[in-house]
Amino acid sequence: MMYQYFKDMAAGIEAKILQDPELPNPRKKYALETAKLGSRLYSGKDRVAWCGIAVPFDLLNAMGITSCFVEFVGAVLASTGMADPFLEEAEQAGFVGDTCGYHRSVIGAARKKIMPEPDFLIATTCPCSGGIAIMENLAHLFNKDLFVLNVPQEDEPQNVRYLADQLKDMVDFISRHTGKPLDEDRLRQTIEHTNSACAIMKDAYRLAQKVPSPTNGSLLINFGIAFPLFLGTPAAIEIAQAYKEEFTDRIDNGIQGVPDEKLRLLWIQNRIQFKNPLVELLEKEYQANIVSDELNDIYWDPIDPDDPYTGMARRAITYPLNGSMQGRIKHLHKLARAYSLDGAINPCHWGCRQGTGARGLISDGLKEIGVPVLNLEVDCVDKRNFAEGQLRTRIEAFMEMLESRPRPWQ
Amino acid sequence: MPRKNEKIGYACAYTPLVLIDAAGYIPYRILPMGECPDQAGQLLHDNLCPHVKRILDRAISKDLPDLAGVVFINSCDAMRRLSDAWRHVRPDDNIILLDLPAIADEAAVAFFAKELTRLIESLSEWSGRRITYSDIETSIDLYNKLPDIFAKLRERLRQGKLPGGSTRMQTLYNAAMMAPFKKSMVNLQQALAEPELPAPVTDGIPVFLFGNVLADPEAFTLFESCGARIIDDDLCTGSRLFTPLEIDGNKDLVLQISRGLMTRSPCARTFDPSQPLKMAEDILKRTRASGARGVIGQTIKFCDPYLDRLPAVRETLREAGIPLLLLEGDCSLRSIEQQRTRIEAFIEMFV
Ligand code: SF4
Ligand code: SF4
């Protein structure tokens, strides 16, 4: 079922791109790569690894492994409106509704056997305790080998070394399963691809920061979370280039992402994955533009192809959801300034302790620089309790408050 | 030099108590007890572990003795957020967060040893006195006497010969979590010197209790009043905190402390990737070894490390034919009391 779904999706997007191949079409190119990854995961032909979010996917790409973080499955199920039976399956198996909806739906999907069996699994302690527990469950369910990457909290030289050494062990673990050693030249080329894609994407983000912004609340949805999956491949460069071109083109031609943009917002952590009217409400009724998501950022330095493990380790350690809240708030401040934000929306995804557990600290941290935060109460994956009316009222009140105050960056 | 009776707060069973003692401080477990107003939910979130929220409430309400510092462990997301929130509400406190890997292989043990070295440096800085190798050795010697006495008391409890039963046992654990080692040893030796019950208590269904935090001794009285006799436990506020550290005088001491802490009977947050969900088998083994007829799992609401592993425990015990009752609490006695009928019904199954 899923293989066919992704295959059809890829074919449909490809046909649309071909209708006007000269257009940059960034969102379509990004969706196409996502669909292609989906069909590779389900094809039964590739070597597949189910992973945690902080795995260096470029390294796995260099080793020819089709890999993906497991939360991707939850996001896809939710966005296609198919998550409910899988959430119910997990709950029946004892995974209670208080846990993260991404993880519940993944467990449900695995139990209902709509998740392809991996060759092995690689878990990461970042970003959450729930994620690592789910990987342990999946390793048990699939009866496949599990490798764990402990991502230290702070960016200190000995911590970077510890993670870099684990990455080398991970390479050995993968080689043992594939029977193929890592091709050092291919790794070097992969890292160069990563660096090129990130440099271009950095430019694209810089363009998105313009006032008014060429982006809108949907163009880069979930981008910072999923883009790392393609790192190290030419596709990542192509996607980044398409965004850069699209934004350049829009700026040159005076096209705004949200016509008559009045307010600029940041979306904290994850989007609501199922279909919902909130972005449209913001854009149409308040000319409020979600100019960035918290994770839409190239926050790490280019990786040295002569010492790739150190750079990859630092990238994982400095992931905004890793480490102390001081670091996360510093990153939010950086985004607030770069994007001239008026406010931020924190969905407070039910079940996410690391994220919602920081609710008050994030609000206070952004308040310090004059950026108010709207905290919602929502499960980003499980639509069964979605209280649209309540959320609307809260958003309306927040927007009215933002409209009635001086803009912080003027 | 630390002042007399100066304390260092901690909140997790992975805390290296021996290092706090070696620095001349009293390790003081900040238990999630007391009647502080509920404020932490505002700063954190209502769906965060009540263990952590209650500790933060105590910090906000200043319901704590004077602390020279607090040692946090990165045991789970909630604990990470607790250390962040603590810094926010008590910015002048000395605090440190020790990073604890999720697995306990050699590299992880070496990494945690470096974290322990960082703690030694912080404690030395806070106290103005360098901790020496022999300070640590002395503390280990002292500390290692406690688990042995506890093991003897637990055996008495198992045989129904400990006066006061599991309520008493928890009172002893709580005292040892907050008193200097020397004082704990005297307390425990006194308890051990007391005569055993002449006629062992045999009423009540023998039950193995596992989970995370359950510190209120009254909770054990409540279990017993429902007909459950807790004969052994695997709790962060119980047996898990006091296990001996095996030390070979010729090897790196800090590394050995690290290994001792990381390889002791793990809570759900530490696991062996080569044996996923082994925790369920471990609970089964401990249950069988204790002679318990049933198992009660008492966990704190919103605790992901446990929530996501309980289905496997349920499955394993079901296959083994051992009845299991899962209770979810918020660290208050009230939350257990509310489940009295369920506990009674569970016990009735055996009668
Ligand atoms: S939403 Fe939170 S709990 Fe869920 S996968 Fe992401 S970080 Fe983990
Ligand atoms: S009870 Fe669970 S969530 Fe709470 S601090 Fe302990 S391990 Fe973390």
GROMACS .gro file of C-alpha atoms in nm, chain B residues 34-311:
model
  278
  444GLY     CA    1   0.534   1.810   5.073
  445GLU     CA    2   0.245   2.042   5.013
  446CYS     CA    3   0.394   2.322   4.805
  447PRO     CA    4   0.156   2.509   4.577
  448ASP     CA    5   0.151   2.381   4.223
  449GLN     CA    6   0.344   2.636   4.014
  450ALA     CA    7   0.589   2.433   3.809
  451GLY     CA    8   0.331   2.340   3.545
  452GLN     CA    9   0.328   2.702   3.431
  453LEU     CA   10   0.697   2.710   3.361
  454LEU     CA   11   0.732   2.357   3.237
  455HIS     CA   12   0.410   2.201   3.116
  456ASP     CA   13   0.125   2.020   3.280
  457ASN     CA   14   0.212   1.705   3.090
  458LEU     CA   15   0.559   1.681   3.240
  459CYS     CA   16   0.651   1.422   3.499
  460PRO     CA   17   0.508   1.514   3.844
  461HIS     CA   18   0.831   1.398   4.008
  462VAL     CA   19   1.012   1.679   3.835
  463LYS     CA   20   0.729   1.929   3.880
  464ARG     CA   21   0.706   1.868   4.253
  465ILE     CA   22   1.079   1.910   4.294
  466LEU     CA   23   1.061   2.238   4.107
  467ASP     CA   24   0.766   2.343   4.322
  468ARG     CA   25   0.980   2.287   4.628
  469ALA     CA   26   1.254   2.498   4.473
  470ILE     CA   27   1.014   2.780   4.388
  471SER     CA   28   0.851   2.769   4.732
  472LYS     CA   29   1.192   2.752   4.902
  473ASP     CA   30   1.079   2.436   5.076
  474LEU     CA   31   1.435   2.309   5.095
  475PRO     CA   32   1.720   2.317   5.341
  476ASP     CA   33   2.016   2.537   5.251
  477LEU     CA   34   2.192   2.372   4.960
  478ALA     CA   35   2.549   2.441   4.857
  479GLY     CA   36   2.461   2.313   4.511
  480VAL     CA   37   2.245   2.072   4.316
  481VAL     CA   38   2.356   1.783   4.096
  482PHE     CA   39   2.121   1.693   3.813
  483ILE     CA   40   2.151   1.393   3.587
  484ASN     CA   41   2.044   1.397   3.225
  485SER     CA   42   1.840   1.085   3.281
  486CYS     CA   43   1.542   1.190   3.070
  487ASP     CA   44   1.387   1.492   2.900
  488ALA     CA   45   1.204   1.590   3.217
  489MET     CA   46   1.527   1.600   3.420
  490ARG     CA   47   1.696   1.810   3.153
  491ARG     CA   48   1.411   2.055   3.172
  492LEU     CA   49   1.428   2.052   3.552
  493SER     CA   50   1.788   2.166   3.544
  494ASP     CA   51   1.697   2.442   3.295
  495ALA     CA   52   1.403   2.553   3.506
  496TRP     CA   53   1.608   2.543   3.825
  497ARG     CA   54   1.861   2.777   3.669
  498HIS     CA   55   1.572   3.005   3.580
  499VAL     CA   56   1.402   3.016   3.920
  500ARG     CA   57   1.715   3.006   4.135
  501PRO     CA   58   1.981   3.168   3.919
  502ASP     CA   59   2.227   3.208   4.204
  503ASP     CA   60   2.243   2.838   4.295
  504ASN     CA   61   2.542   2.625   4.205
  505ILE     CA   62   2.412   2.358   3.973
  506ILE     CA   63   2.559   2.099   3.741
  507LEU     CA   64   2.394   1.864   3.491
  508LEU     CA   65   2.580   1.539   3.434
  509ASP     CA   66   2.530   1.384   3.096
  510LEU     CA   67   2.443   1.016   3.121
  511PRO     CA   68   2.457   0.796   2.810
  512ALA     CA   69   2.159   0.571   2.739
  513ILE     CA   70   2.373   0.260   2.708
  514ALA     CA   71   2.656   0.134   2.923
  515ASP     CA   72   2.929   0.015   2.685
  516GLU     CA   73   3.295   0.088   2.756
  517ALA     CA   74   3.294   0.418   2.564
  518ALA     CA   75   2.986   0.534   2.752
  519VAL     CA   76   3.141   0.440   3.085
  520ALA     CA   77   3.453   0.638   2.994
  521PHE     CA   78   3.240   0.933   2.887
  522PHE     CA   79   3.043   0.933   3.211
  523ALA     CA   80   3.372   0.912   3.402
  524LYS     CA   81   3.469   1.243   3.240
  525GLU     CA   82   3.139   1.386   3.354
  526LEU     CA   83   3.222   1.267   3.705
  527THR     CA   84   3.557   1.441   3.682
  528ARG     CA   85   3.370   1.757   3.589
  529LEU     CA   86   3.159   1.707   3.901
  530ILE     CA   87   3.470   1.662   4.114
  531GLU     CA   88   3.601   1.991   3.981
  532SER     CA   89   3.272   2.169   4.048
  533LEU     CA   90   3.241   2.031   4.399
  534SER     CA   91   3.601   2.133   4.470
  535GLU     CA   92   3.526   2.480   4.341
  536TRP     CA   93   3.204   2.513   4.542
  537SER     CA   94   3.371   2.401   4.862
  538GLY     CA   95   3.705   2.568   4.807
  539ARG     CA   96   3.880   2.242   4.884
  540ARG     CA   97   4.027   1.992   4.640
  541ILE     CA   98   3.882   1.646   4.664
  542THR     CA   99   4.165   1.397   4.696
  543TYR     CA  100   4.195   1.040   4.583
  544SER     CA  101   4.193   0.924   4.943
  545ASP     CA  102   3.874   1.127   5.018
  546ILE     CA  103   3.703   0.929   4.746
  547GLU     CA  104   3.842   0.598   4.867
  548THR     CA  105   3.723   0.668   5.222
  549SER     CA  106   3.376   0.759   5.099
  550ILE     CA  107   3.353   0.447   4.886
  551ASP     CA  108   3.449   0.232   5.183
  552LEU     CA  109   3.177   0.393   5.389
  553TYR     CA  110   2.918   0.390   5.117
  554ASN     CA  111   2.980   0.026   5.033
  555LYS     CA  112   2.872  -0.075   5.378
  556LEU     CA  113   2.520   0.057   5.323
  557PRO     CA  114   2.407  -0.175   5.040
  558ASP     CA  115   2.515  -0.475   5.239
  559ILE     CA  116   2.305  -0.376   5.540
  560PHE     CA  117   2.014  -0.289   5.314
  561ALA     CA  118   2.043  -0.631   5.148
  562LYS     CA  119   2.015  -0.797   5.488
  563LEU     CA  120   1.715  -0.586   5.581
  564ARG     CA  121   1.554  -0.661   5.247
  565GLU     CA  122   1.601  -1.031   5.310
  566ARG     CA  123   1.424  -0.990   5.643
  567LEU     CA  124   1.148  -0.805   5.467
  568ARG     CA  125   1.119  -1.084   5.213
  569GLN     CA  126   1.086  -1.341   5.488
  570GLY     CA  127   0.827  -1.128   5.669
  571LYS     CA  128   1.059  -1.075   5.964
  572LEU     CA  129   1.127  -0.701   5.940
  573PRO     CA  130   0.936  -0.511   6.208
  574GLY     CA  131   0.729  -0.246   6.034
  575GLY     CA  132   0.748  -0.425   5.697
  576SER     CA  133   0.789  -0.232   5.375
  577THR     CA  134   0.677   0.096   5.535
  578ARG     CA  135   0.971   0.073   5.767
  579MET     CA  136   1.200  -0.024   5.483
  580GLN     CA  137   1.104   0.286   5.288
  581THR     CA  138   1.152   0.504   5.595
  582LEU     CA  139   1.505   0.366   5.620
  583TYR     CA  140   1.570   0.428   5.251
  584ASN     CA  141   1.445   0.785   5.282
  585ALA     CA  142   1.663   0.855   5.583
  586ALA     CA  143   1.967   0.713   5.407
  587MET     CA  144   1.898   0.930   5.105
  588MET     CA  145   1.934   1.243   5.312
  589ALA     CA  146   2.173   1.170   5.595
  590PRO     CA  147   2.553   1.155   5.602
  591PHE     CA  148   2.680   0.804   5.531
  592LYS     CA  149   2.813   0.762   5.882
  593LYS     CA  150   2.481   0.847   6.037
  594SER     CA  151   2.297   0.621   5.792
  595MET     CA  152   2.523   0.338   5.888
  596VAL     CA  153   2.448   0.383   6.257
  597ASN     CA  154   2.073   0.400   6.181
  598LEU     CA  155   2.082   0.092   5.968
  599GLN     CA  156   2.298  -0.103   6.207
  600GLN     CA  157   2.049  -0.023   6.480
  601ALA     CA  158   1.768  -0.148   6.260
  602LEU     CA  159   1.963  -0.462   6.190
  603ALA     CA  160   2.033  -0.516   6.560
  604GLU     CA  161   1.664  -0.507   6.640
  605PRO     CA  162   1.518  -0.851   6.696
  606GLU     CA  163   1.343  -1.004   6.400
  607LEU     CA  164   0.970  -1.060   6.428
  608PRO     CA  165   0.929  -1.382   6.622
  609ALA     CA  166   0.650  -1.501   6.397
  610PRO     CA  167   0.704  -1.401   6.035
  611VAL     CA  168   0.424  -1.204   5.876
  612THR     CA  169   0.268  -1.432   5.623
  613ASP     CA  170  -0.063  -1.266   5.563
  614GLY     CA  171  -0.091  -1.061   5.250
  615ILE     CA  172  -0.003  -1.161   4.899
  616PRO     CA  173   0.372  -1.133   4.831
  617VAL     CA  174   0.421  -0.875   4.561
  618PHE     CA  175   0.721  -0.744   4.370
  619LEU     CA  176   0.707  -0.368   4.320
  620PHE     CA  177   0.887  -0.194   4.036
  621GLY     CA  178   0.881   0.151   3.887
  622ASN     CA  179   1.044   0.485   3.936
  623VAL     CA  180   0.961   0.710   4.229
  624LEU     CA  181   0.762   0.610   4.535
  625ALA     CA  182   0.904   0.763   4.847
  626ASP     CA  183   0.612   0.812   5.080
  627PRO     CA  184   0.627   0.532   5.340
  628GLU     CA  185   0.251   0.568   5.384
  629ALA     CA  186   0.207   0.437   5.031
  630PHE     CA  187   0.351   0.106   5.147
  631THR     CA  188   0.115   0.101   5.444
  632LEU     CA  189  -0.165   0.154   5.197
  633PHE     CA  190  -0.052  -0.139   4.981
  634GLU     CA  191  -0.039  -0.355   5.288
  635SER     CA  192  -0.382  -0.245   5.403
  636CYS     CA  193  -0.508  -0.368   5.065
  637GLY     CA  194  -0.358  -0.710   5.131
  638ALA     CA  195  -0.035  -0.673   4.934
  639ARG     CA  196   0.291  -0.758   5.107
  640ILE     CA  197   0.573  -0.584   4.920
  641ILE     CA  198   0.864  -0.823   4.951
  642ASP     CA  199   1.110  -0.669   4.711
  643ASP     CA  200   1.135  -0.364   4.493
  644ASP     CA  201   1.310  -0.211   4.197
  645LEU     CA  202   1.254   0.160   4.247
  646CYS     CA  203   1.469   0.473   4.207
  647THR     CA  204   1.378   0.567   4.562
  648GLY     CA  205   1.443   0.217   4.690
  649SER     CA  206   1.688  -0.061   4.628
  650ARG     CA  207   1.833   0.092   4.314
  651LEU     CA  208   2.010   0.375   4.493
  652PHE     CA  209   2.217   0.159   4.723
  653THR     CA  210   2.426  -0.092   4.536
  654PRO     CA  211   2.792  -0.160   4.607
  655LEU     CA  212   3.064  -0.006   4.392
  656GLU     CA  213   3.321  -0.269   4.306
  657ILE     CA  214   3.659  -0.107   4.333
  658ASP     CA  215   4.003  -0.238   4.246
  659GLY     CA  216   4.254  -0.011   4.419
  660ASN     CA  217   4.496  -0.038   4.130
  661LYS     CA  218   4.267   0.106   3.867
  662ASP     CA  219   4.126   0.446   3.781
  663LEU     CA  220   3.886   0.519   4.065
  664VAL     CA  221   3.656   0.756   3.882
  665LEU     CA  222   3.622   0.518   3.590
  666GLN     CA  223   3.525   0.246   3.832
  667ILE     CA  224   3.262   0.463   3.999
  668SER     CA  225   3.126   0.538   3.656
  669ARG     CA  226   3.110   0.170   3.570
  670GLY     CA  227   2.951   0.086   3.904
  671LEU     CA  228   2.674   0.341   3.854
  672MET     CA  229   2.610   0.267   3.490
  673THR     CA  230   2.601  -0.108   3.519
  674ARG     CA  231   2.390  -0.139   3.832
  675SER     CA  232   2.034  -0.265   3.790
  676PRO     CA  233   1.914  -0.011   3.537
  677CYS     CA  234   1.597   0.194   3.538
  678ALA     CA  235   1.406   0.204   3.212
  679ARG     CA  236   1.618   0.486   3.070
  680THR     CA  237   1.935   0.275   3.037
  681PHE     CA  238   1.933  -0.030   2.816
  682ASP     CA  239   2.143  -0.278   2.630
  683PRO     CA  240   2.094  -0.241   2.253
  684SER     CA  241   2.194  -0.602   2.198
  685GLN     CA  242   1.899  -0.715   2.412
  686PRO     CA  243   1.616  -0.472   2.345
  687LEU     CA  244   1.346  -0.455   2.613
  688LYS     CA  245   1.546  -0.680   2.840
  689MET     CA  246   1.400  -0.477   3.123
  690ALA     CA  247   1.086  -0.690   3.098
  691GLU     CA  248   1.288  -1.011   3.142
  692ASP     CA  249   1.478  -0.858   3.433
  693ILE     CA  250   1.155  -0.778   3.612
  694LEU     CA  251   1.033  -1.131   3.556
  695LYS     CA  252   1.358  -1.272   3.692
  696ARG     CA  253   1.352  -1.052   4.001
  697THR     CA  254   0.989  -1.141   4.063
  698ARG     CA  255   1.061  -1.512   4.046
  699ALA     CA  256   1.370  -1.479   4.265
  700SER     CA  257   1.176  -1.290   4.531
  701GLY     CA  258   0.903  -1.549   4.546
  702ALA     CA  259   0.636  -1.287   4.473
  703ARG     CA  260   0.305  -1.406   4.333
  704GLY     CA  261   0.220  -1.083   4.160
  705VAL     CA  262   0.378  -0.762   4.038
  706ILE     CA  263   0.276  -0.403   4.087
  707GLY     CA  264   0.427  -0.148   3.850
  708GLN     CA  265   0.405   0.196   4.000
  709THR     CA  266   0.517   0.468   3.765
  710ILE     CA  267   0.487   0.841   3.752
  711LYS     CA  268   0.253   0.993   3.499
  712PHE     CA  269   0.415   1.122   3.178
  713CYS     CA  270   0.736   0.926   3.235
  714ASP     CA  271   0.836   0.831   2.880
  715PRO     CA  272   1.121   0.599   2.978
  716TYR     CA  273   0.867   0.377   3.154
  717LEU     CA  274   0.553   0.443   2.950
  718ASP     CA  275   0.718   0.315   2.635
  719ARG     CA  276   0.858   0.003   2.799
  720LEU     CA  277   0.557  -0.102   3.003
  721PRO     CA  278   0.383  -0.277   2.710
   0.00000   0.00000   0.00000
